[in-house]
Coordinates of C-alpha atoms in Angstrom, one line a residue:
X69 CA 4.0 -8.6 1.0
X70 CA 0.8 -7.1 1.8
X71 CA -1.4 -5.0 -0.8
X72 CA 0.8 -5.1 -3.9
X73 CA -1.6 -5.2 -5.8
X74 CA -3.9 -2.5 -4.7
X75 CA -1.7 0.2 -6.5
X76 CA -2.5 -1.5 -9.7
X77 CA -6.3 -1.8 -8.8
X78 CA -6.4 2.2 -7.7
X79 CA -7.3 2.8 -11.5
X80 CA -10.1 0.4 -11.6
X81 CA -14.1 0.9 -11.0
X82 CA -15.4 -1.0 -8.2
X83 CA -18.6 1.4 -8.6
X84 CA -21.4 -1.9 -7.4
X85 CA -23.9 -2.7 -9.6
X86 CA -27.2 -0.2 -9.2
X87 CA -29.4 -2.7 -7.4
X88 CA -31.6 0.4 -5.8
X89 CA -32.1 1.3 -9.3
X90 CA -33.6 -2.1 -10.5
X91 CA -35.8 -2.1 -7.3
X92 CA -34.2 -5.1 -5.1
X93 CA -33.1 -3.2 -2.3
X94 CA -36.5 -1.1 -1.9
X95 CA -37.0 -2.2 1.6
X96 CA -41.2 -2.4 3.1
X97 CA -42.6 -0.1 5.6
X98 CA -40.4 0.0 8.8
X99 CA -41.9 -0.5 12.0
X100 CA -38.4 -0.7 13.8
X101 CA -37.0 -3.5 14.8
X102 CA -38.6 -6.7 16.6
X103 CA -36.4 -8.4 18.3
X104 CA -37.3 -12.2 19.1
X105 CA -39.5 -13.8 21.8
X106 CA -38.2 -16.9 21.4
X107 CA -35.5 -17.9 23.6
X108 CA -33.5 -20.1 21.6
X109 CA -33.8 -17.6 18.3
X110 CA -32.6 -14.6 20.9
X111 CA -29.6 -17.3 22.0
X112 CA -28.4 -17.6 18.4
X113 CA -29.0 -14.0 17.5
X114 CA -26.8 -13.3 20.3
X115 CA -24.1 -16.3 19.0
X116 CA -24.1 -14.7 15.4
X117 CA -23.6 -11.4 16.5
X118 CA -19.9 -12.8 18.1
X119 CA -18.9 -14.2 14.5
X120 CA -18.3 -11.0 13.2
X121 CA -17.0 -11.9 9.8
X122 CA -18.4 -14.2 6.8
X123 CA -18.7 -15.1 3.5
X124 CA -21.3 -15.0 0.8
X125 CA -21.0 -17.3 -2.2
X126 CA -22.9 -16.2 -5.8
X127 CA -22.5 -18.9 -8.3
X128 CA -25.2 -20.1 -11.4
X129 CA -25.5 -20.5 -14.8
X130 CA -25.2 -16.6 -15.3
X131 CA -21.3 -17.0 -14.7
X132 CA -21.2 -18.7 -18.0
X133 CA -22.3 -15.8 -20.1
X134 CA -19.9 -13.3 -17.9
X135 CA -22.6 -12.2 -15.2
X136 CA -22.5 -12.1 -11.7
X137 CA -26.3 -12.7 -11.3
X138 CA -29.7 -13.6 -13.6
X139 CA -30.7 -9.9 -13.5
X140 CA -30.7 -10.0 -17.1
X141 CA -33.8 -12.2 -17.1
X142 CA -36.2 -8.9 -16.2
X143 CA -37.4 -6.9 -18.4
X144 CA -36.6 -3.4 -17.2
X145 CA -33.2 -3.0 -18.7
X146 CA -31.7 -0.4 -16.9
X147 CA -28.5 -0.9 -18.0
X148 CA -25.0 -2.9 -17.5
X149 CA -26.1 -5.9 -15.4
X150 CA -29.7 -6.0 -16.0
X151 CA -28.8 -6.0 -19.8
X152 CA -28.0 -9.2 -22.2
X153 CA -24.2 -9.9 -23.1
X154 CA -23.9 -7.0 -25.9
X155 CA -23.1 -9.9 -27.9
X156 CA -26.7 -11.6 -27.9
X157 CA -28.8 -10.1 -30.6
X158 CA -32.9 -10.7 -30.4
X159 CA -36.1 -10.4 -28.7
X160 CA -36.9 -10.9 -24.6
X161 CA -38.9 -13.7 -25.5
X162 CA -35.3 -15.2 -27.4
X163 CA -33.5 -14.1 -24.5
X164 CA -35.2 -16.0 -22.1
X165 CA -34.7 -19.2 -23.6
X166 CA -31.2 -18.7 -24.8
X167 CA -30.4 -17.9 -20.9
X168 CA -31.6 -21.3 -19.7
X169 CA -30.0 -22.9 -22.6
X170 CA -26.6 -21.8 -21.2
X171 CA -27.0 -24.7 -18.2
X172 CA -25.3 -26.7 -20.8
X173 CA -21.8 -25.0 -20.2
X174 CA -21.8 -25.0 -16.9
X175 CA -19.4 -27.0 -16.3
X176 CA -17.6 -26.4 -12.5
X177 CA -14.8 -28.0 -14.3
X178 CA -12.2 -26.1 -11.8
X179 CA -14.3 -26.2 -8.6
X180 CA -12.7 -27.2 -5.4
X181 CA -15.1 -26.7 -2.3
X182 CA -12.5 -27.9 0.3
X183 CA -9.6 -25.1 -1.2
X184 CA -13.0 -22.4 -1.2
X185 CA -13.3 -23.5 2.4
X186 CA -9.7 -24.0 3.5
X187 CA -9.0 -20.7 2.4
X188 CA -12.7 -18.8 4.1
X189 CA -10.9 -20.2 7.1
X190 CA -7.9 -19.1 6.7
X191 CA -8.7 -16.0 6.4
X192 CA -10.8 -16.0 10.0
X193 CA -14.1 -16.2 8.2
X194 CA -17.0 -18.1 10.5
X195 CA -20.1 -18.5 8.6
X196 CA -21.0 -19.0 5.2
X197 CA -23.8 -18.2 3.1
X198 CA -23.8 -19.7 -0.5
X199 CA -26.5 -19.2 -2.8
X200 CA -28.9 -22.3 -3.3
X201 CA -30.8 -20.5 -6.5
X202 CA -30.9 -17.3 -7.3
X203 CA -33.9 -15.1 -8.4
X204 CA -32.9 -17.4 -12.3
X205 CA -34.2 -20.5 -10.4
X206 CA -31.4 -22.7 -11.0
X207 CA -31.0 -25.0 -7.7
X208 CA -27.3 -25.5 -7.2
X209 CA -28.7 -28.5 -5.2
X210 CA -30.7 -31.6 -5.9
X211 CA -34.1 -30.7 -5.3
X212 CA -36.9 -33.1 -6.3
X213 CA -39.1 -30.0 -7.3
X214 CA -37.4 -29.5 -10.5
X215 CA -34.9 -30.7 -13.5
X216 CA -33.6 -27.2 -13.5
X217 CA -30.6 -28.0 -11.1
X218 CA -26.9 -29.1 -11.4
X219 CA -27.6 -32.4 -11.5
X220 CA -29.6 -32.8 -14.0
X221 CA -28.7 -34.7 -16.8
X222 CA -28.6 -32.2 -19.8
X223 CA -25.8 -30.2 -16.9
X224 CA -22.4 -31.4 -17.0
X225 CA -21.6 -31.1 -12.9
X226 CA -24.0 -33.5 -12.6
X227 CA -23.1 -33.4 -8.9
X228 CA -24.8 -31.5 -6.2
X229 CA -22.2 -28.6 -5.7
X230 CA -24.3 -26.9 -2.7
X231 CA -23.9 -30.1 -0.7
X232 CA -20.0 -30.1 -1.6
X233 CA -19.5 -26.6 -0.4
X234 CA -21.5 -26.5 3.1
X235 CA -19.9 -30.0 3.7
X236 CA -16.6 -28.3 3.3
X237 CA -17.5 -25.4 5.1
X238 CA -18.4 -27.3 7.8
X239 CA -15.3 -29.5 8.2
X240 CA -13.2 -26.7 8.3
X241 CA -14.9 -25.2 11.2
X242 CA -17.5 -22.8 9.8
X243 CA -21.3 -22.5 10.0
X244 CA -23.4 -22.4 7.1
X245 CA -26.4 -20.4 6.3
X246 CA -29.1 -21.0 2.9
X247 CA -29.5 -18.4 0.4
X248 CA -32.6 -18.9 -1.2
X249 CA -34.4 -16.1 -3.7
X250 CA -38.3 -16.3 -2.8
X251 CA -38.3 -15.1 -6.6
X252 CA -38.4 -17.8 -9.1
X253 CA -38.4 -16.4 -12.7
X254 CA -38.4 -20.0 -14.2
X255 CA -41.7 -21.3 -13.0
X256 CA -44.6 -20.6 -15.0
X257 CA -46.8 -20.6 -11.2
X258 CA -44.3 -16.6 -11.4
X259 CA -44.0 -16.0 -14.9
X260 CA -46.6 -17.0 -17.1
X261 CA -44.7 -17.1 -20.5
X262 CA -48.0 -16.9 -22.4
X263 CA -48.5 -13.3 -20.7
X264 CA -46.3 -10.0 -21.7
X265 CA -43.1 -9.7 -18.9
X266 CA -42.9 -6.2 -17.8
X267 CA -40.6 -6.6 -14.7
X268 CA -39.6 -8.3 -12.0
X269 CA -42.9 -8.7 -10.4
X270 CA -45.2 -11.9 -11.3
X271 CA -47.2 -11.5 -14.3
X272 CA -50.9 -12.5 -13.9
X273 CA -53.5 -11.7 -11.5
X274 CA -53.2 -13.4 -8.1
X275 CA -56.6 -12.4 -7.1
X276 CA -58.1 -14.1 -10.6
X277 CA -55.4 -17.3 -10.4
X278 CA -55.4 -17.6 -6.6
X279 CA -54.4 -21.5 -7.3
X280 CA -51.6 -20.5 -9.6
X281 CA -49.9 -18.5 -6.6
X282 CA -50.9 -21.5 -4.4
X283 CA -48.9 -24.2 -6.3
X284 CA -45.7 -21.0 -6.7
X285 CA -45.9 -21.0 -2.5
X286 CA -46.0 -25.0 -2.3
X287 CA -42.7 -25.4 -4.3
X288 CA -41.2 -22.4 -2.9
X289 CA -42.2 -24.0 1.1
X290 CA -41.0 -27.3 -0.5
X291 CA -37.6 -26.4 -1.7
X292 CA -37.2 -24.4 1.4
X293 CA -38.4 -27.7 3.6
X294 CA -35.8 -30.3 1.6
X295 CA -32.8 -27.3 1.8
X296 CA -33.1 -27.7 5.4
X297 CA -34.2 -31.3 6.1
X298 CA -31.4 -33.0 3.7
X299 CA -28.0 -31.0 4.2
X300 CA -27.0 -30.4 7.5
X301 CA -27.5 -27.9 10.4
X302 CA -27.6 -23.8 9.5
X303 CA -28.0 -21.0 11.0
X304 CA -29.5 -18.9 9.0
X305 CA -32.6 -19.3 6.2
X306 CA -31.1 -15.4 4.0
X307 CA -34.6 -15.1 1.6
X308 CA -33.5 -12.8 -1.0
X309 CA -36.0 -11.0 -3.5
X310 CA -37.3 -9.0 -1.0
X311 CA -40.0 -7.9 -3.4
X312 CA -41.8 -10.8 -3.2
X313 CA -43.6 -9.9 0.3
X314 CA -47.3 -9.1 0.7
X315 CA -49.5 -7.6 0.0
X316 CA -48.1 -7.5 -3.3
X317 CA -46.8 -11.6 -3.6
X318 CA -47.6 -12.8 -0.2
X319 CA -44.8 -15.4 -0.2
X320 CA -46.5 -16.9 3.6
X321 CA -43.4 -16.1 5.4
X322 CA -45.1 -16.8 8.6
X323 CA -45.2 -20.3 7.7
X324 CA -42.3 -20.4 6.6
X325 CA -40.8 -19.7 9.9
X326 CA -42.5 -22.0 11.7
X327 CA -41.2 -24.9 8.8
X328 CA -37.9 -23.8 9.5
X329 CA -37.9 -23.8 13.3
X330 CA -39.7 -27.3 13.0
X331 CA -37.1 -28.4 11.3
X332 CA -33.9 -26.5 12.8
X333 CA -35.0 -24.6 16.1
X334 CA -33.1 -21.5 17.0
X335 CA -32.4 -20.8 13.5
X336 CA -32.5 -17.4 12.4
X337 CA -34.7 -16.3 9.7
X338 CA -33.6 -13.0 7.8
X339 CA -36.6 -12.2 5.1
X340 CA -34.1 -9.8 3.8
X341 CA -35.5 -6.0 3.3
X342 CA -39.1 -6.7 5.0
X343 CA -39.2 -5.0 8.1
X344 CA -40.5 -7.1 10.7
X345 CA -40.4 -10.2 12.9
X346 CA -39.2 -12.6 10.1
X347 CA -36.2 -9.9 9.8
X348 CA -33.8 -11.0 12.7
X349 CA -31.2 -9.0 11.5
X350 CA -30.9 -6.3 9.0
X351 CA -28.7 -6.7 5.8
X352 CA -27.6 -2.8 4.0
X353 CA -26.5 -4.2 0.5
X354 CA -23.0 -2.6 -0.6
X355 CA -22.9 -0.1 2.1
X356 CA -21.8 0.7 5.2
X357 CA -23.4 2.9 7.9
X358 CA -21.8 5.8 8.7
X359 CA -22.9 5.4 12.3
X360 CA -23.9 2.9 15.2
X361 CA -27.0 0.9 14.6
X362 CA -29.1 0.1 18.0
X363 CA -30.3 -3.3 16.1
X364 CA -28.4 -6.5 14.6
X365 CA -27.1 -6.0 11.2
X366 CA -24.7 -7.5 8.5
X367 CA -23.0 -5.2 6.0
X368 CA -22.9 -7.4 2.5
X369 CA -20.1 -5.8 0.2
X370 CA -18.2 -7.4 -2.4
X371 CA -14.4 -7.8 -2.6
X372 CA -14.5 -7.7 -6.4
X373 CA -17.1 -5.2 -8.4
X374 CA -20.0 -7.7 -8.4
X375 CA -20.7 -11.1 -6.6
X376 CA -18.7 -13.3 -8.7
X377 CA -15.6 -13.3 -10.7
X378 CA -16.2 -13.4 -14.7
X379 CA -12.3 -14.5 -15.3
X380 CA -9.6 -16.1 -12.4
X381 CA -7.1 -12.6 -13.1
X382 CA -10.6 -10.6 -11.5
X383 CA -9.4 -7.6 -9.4
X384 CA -10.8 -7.4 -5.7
X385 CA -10.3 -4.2 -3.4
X386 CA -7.1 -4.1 -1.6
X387 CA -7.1 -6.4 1.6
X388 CA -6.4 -3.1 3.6
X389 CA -10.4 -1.6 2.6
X390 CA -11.4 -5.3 3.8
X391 CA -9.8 -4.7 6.9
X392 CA -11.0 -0.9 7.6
X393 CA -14.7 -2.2 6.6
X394 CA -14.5 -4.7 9.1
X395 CA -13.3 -2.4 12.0
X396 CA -15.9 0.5 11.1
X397 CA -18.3 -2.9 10.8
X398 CA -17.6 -4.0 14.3
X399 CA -17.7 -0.8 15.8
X400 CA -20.8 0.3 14.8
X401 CA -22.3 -3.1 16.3
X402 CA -22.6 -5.1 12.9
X403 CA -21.2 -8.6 11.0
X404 CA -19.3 -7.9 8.1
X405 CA -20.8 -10.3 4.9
X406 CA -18.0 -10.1 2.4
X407 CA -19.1 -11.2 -1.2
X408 CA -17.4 -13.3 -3.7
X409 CA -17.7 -16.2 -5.9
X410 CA -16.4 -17.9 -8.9
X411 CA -16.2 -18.0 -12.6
X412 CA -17.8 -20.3 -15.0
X413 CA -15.7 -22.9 -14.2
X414 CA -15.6 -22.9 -10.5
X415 CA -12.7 -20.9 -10.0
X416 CA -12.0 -18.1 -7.3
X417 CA -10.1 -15.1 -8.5
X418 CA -6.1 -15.7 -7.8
X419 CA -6.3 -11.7 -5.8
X420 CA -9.5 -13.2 -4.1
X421 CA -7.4 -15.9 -3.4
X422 CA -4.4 -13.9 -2.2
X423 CA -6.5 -11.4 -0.5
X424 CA -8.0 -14.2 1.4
X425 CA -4.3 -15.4 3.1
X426 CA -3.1 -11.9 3.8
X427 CA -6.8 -11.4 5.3
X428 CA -6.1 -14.4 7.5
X429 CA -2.3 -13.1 8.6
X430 CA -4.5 -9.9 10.0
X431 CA -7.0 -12.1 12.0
X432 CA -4.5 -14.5 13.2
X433 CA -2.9 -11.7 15.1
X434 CA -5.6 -9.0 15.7
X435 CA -8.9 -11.3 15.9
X436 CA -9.2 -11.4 19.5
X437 CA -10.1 -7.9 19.9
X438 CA -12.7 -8.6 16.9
X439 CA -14.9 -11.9 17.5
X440 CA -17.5 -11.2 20.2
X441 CA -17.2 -7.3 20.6
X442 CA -19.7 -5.6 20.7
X443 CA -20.4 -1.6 20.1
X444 CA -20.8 1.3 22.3
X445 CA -23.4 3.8 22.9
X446 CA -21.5 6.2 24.3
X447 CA -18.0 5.7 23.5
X448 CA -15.1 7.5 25.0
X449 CA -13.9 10.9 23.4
X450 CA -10.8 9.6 21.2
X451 CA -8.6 12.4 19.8
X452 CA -5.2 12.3 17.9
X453 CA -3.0 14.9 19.2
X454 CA -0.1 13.3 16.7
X455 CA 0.5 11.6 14.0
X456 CA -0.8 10.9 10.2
X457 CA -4.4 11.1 10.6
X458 CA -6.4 7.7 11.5
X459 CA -9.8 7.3 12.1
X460 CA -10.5 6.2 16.1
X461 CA -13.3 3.8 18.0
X462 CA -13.7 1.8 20.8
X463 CA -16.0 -1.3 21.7
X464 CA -16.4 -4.1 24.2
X465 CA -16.1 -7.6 24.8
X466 CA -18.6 -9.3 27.6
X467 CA -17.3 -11.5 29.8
X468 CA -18.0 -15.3 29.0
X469 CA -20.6 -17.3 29.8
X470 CA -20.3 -20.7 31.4
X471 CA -21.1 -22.1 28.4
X472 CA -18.5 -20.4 26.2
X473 CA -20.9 -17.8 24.7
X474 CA -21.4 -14.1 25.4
X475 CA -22.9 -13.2 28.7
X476 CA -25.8 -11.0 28.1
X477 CA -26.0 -8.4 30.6
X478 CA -29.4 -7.5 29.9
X479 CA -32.8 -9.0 28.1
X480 CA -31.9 -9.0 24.2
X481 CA -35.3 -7.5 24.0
X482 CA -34.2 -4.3 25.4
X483 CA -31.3 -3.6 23.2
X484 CA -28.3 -5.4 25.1
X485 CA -24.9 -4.6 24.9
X486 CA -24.7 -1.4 25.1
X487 CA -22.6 -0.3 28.1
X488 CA -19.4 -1.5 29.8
X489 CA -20.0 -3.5 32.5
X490 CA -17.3 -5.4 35.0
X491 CA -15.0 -7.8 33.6
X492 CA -15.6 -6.3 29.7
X493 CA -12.5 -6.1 27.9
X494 CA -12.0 -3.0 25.8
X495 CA -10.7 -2.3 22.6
X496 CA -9.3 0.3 20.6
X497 CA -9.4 0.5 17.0
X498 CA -7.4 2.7 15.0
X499 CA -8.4 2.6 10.8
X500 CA -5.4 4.2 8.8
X501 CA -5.3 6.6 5.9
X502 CA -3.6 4.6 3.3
X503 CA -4.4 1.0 4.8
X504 CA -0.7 1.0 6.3
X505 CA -1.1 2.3 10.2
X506 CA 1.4 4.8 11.4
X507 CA 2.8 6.1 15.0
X508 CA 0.1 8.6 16.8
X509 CA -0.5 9.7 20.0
X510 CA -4.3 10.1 21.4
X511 CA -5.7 11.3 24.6
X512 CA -8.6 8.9 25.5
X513 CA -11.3 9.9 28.7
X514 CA -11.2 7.3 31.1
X515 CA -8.5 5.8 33.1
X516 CA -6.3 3.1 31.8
X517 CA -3.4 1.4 32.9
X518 CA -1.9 -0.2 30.2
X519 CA -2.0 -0.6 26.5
X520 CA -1.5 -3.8 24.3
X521 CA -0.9 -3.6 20.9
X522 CA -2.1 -6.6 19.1
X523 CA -0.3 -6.0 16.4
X524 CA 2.8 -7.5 18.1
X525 CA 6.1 -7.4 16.6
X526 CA 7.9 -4.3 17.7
X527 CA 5.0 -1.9 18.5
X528 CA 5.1 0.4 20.7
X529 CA 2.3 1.3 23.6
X530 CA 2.8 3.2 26.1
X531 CA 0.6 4.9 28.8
X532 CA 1.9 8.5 30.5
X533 CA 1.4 8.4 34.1
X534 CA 0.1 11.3 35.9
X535 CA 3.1 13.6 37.2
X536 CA 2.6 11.8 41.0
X537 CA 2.7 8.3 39.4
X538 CA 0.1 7.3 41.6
X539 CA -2.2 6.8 38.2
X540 CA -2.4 6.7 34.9
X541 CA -4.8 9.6 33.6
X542 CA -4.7 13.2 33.9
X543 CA -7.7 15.7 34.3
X544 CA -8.6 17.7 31.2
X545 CA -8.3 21.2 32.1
X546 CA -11.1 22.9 34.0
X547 CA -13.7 19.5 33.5
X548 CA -12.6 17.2 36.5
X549 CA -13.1 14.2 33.3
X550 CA -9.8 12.3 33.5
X551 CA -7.9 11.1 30.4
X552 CA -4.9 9.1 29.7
X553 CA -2.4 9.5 26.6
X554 CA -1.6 7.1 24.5
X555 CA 1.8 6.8 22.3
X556 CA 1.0 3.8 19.5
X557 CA 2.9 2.6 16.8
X558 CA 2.8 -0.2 14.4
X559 CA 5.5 -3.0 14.2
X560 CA 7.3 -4.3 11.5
X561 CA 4.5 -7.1 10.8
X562 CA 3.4 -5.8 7.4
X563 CA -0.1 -7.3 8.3
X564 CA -1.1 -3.6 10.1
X565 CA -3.6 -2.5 8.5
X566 CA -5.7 -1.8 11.6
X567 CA -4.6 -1.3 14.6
X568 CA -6.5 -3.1 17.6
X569 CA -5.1 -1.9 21.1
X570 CA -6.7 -3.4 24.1
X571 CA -6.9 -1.0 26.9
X572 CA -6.3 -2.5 30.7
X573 CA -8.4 -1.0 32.9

């Protein structure tokens, strides 16, 4: 039974936390968007922009003290998740080190990375990108740059749980991407402890300790340099923290491309809110643009209120808003990043989990009109003549290249896929009121002739032909533009929470 338990979540706040407000989404200057020069980059761009639909993974220390990230560590305290637990009582100073001190309950005690995975596949997910540290700096891998990591001694895992989950990832069939915050509010090369902490920002004067920022960029590279050498291929390096940029905290990120693509060529390198070549695809944080984008991008929204569960009963959104995200997502040419992660001990919510299987009984059916499509610039005029009100687009999917992947039909450098071209397959979307879809009937410009529900069950598609029934469309009056008229309704299948029609041309 799908969405049971969105009636009993309709009363509860999944208001995100104010990120804008505590600066981490003020993106640089924009220059628009570069697309890349190099070939293999622009090959994996293009390869990425057919996945459509992945994961990100939050976990740390800060789950232990009923946080869904370190924010509390800075010093502005603007409220709710950049405060302390209302139950700690002292100074910043006090703060800081009780925070660290809580590495000692980690414990991961319920962690399963193969069930996390199993289920991310499931559900038709294709990439994953788990966090590696956050902005806290606790590595939830084994780097040899520092004891602050889960398997450390004085950290009960004791394992290296980043290695456990892209291992899993991998073996049941997805890609995996590194998150890695270019912040590091636990080295004293960022935050001089000695020195009042005011923010966010690094604490001392670059221009007077040049060497002190020196040594920050050398662990940062070296993390960075081990992440990617020691566990497997990815294809993506997400940097998060997208304050730390020059001129400000030049964190090198020229170098830092060329290390990665030394070490993994064609991977993609999204320095996540500085506009620019290092940016190869754009990442709007807990929202979702209300119109087409001419550039790759990745909505990142959570399915519960914040990026990790604080107990295994946490709410998440109805699987039905998933769904209508994703098919606004697609058709307005981006990925769709959908956020989770544990609690404390390593468990996903039980509606995550649930969420996750009925997400997967939707893709198993309608997935083929959503992997590889691609937007439209100028769509077809969709309107509703009948019916409960849904909201209508249409995109494309390129033929195949011989090698499996997506055709392109022009350069990527001149903003590709953008018009139908022969052998495309089109497809209709139809986002409900309500998350349940419902008969209508549209008229659609263009000729068609036939419909294919891939819903399945016992929907119903038909196509009017034109009173000679020598074609399928009709002429709207007076404009010589020809139109067909579709009749659609849902099957039984209660997985319909979108309809996806493919139109035969």
């Amino acid at each position: 039974m799908v969405d049971m338990k969105s009636a009993e979540d309709t009363q509860i706040d999944f208001t995100p936390d104010a990120l804008e407000a505590a600066g981490a989404l003020h993106p640089s200057y924009d220059p628009g968007y570069v697309y890349p020069t190099d070939p293999v980059v622009a090959r994996s761009l293009e390869h990425w922009q057919d996945l459509k639909l992945g994961v990100i993974i939050h976990w740390g220390i800060y789950t232990t003290i009923g946080q869904a990230g370190s924010w509390s560590l800075q010093r502005g305290h603007l409220g709710d998740f950049t405060d302390p637990p209302r139950e700690f009582e002292g100074s910043d100073a006090e703060y800081h080190r009780w925070y660290y001190d809580q590495r000692h309950r980690f414990s991961a005690e319920d962690f399963d990375a193969t069930q996390w995975a199993d289920l991310c596949a499931t559900a038709g997910m294709k990439y994953a990108v788990v966090t590696t540290k956050h902005h806290d700096g606790f590595a939830l891998y084994d780097t040899a740059y520092s004891n602050l990591k889960v398997t450390a001694e004085d950290v009960l895992p004791g394992r290296d749980l980043y290695r456990e989950m892209v291992d899993a990832f991998r073996e049941a069939g997805l890609e995996t991407g590194v998150y890695f915050s270019k912040a590091d509010w636990a080295r004293p090369e960022y935050w001089d402890l000695a020195r009042p902490i005011a923010d966010r920002f690094h604490n001392y004067s670059i221009e007077e300790d040049p060497e002190r920022w020196e040594r920050f960029i050398n662990f940062s590279h070296g993390q960075i340099e081990e992440l990617l050498k020691n566990y497997g291929p990815m294809n993506v390096l997400w940097l998060d923290a997208g304050w730390v940029r020059a001129p400000e905290e030049d964190f090198h990120i020229d170098a830092v491309a060329r290390l990665a693509r030394r070490i993994q060529p064609g991977i993609l390198v999204v320095d996540r809110e500085v506009h620019g070549e290092h940016e190869n695809y754009r990442t709007p944080e807990q929202e979702l643009p209300d119109r087409r984008l001419d550039y790759p991008w990745e909505s990142c929204i959570t399915w519960t209120k914040s990026w990790c569960s604080t107990r295994k009963d946490e709410p998440c959104k109805p699987t039905s808003e998933i769904v209508a995200n994703l098919l606004r997502i697609c058709a307005r040419g981006g990925n769709y990043l959908v956020g989770f992660g544990p609690d404390a001990t390593g468990a996903l919510s039980v509606h995550v989990q649930s969420g996750l299987r009925e997400l997967g009984a939707y893709m198993a059916t309608h997935g083929a009109g959503i992997y590889g499509t691609r937007s439209l610039a100028n769509p077809p005029d969709i309107e509703q003549l009948e019916g409960v009100a849904h909201e209508w687009f249409m995109v494309r999917k390129p033929a195949r290249g011989s090698d499996g992947g997506t055709a392109p039909k022009v350069s990527a450098h001149v903003k590709a896929s953008v018009h139908v071209e022969d052998g495309d397959r089109l497809f209709l979307y139809g986002v409900p009121q309500g998350g349940v879809c419902s008969p209508a009937r549209l008229r659609v410009t263009g000729t068609y002739r036939d419909a294919i529900n891939l819903g399945g069950g016992t929907a119903r598609v038909s196509v009017y032909a034109a009173p000679s029934g020598m074609a399928s469309s009709r002429t709207l009056a007076g404009s010589g533009i020809p139109y067909t008229t579709i009749d659609i309704a849902p099957g039984t299948d209660e997985t319909d929470m979108g309809y996806v029609i493919e139109l035969l041309r």
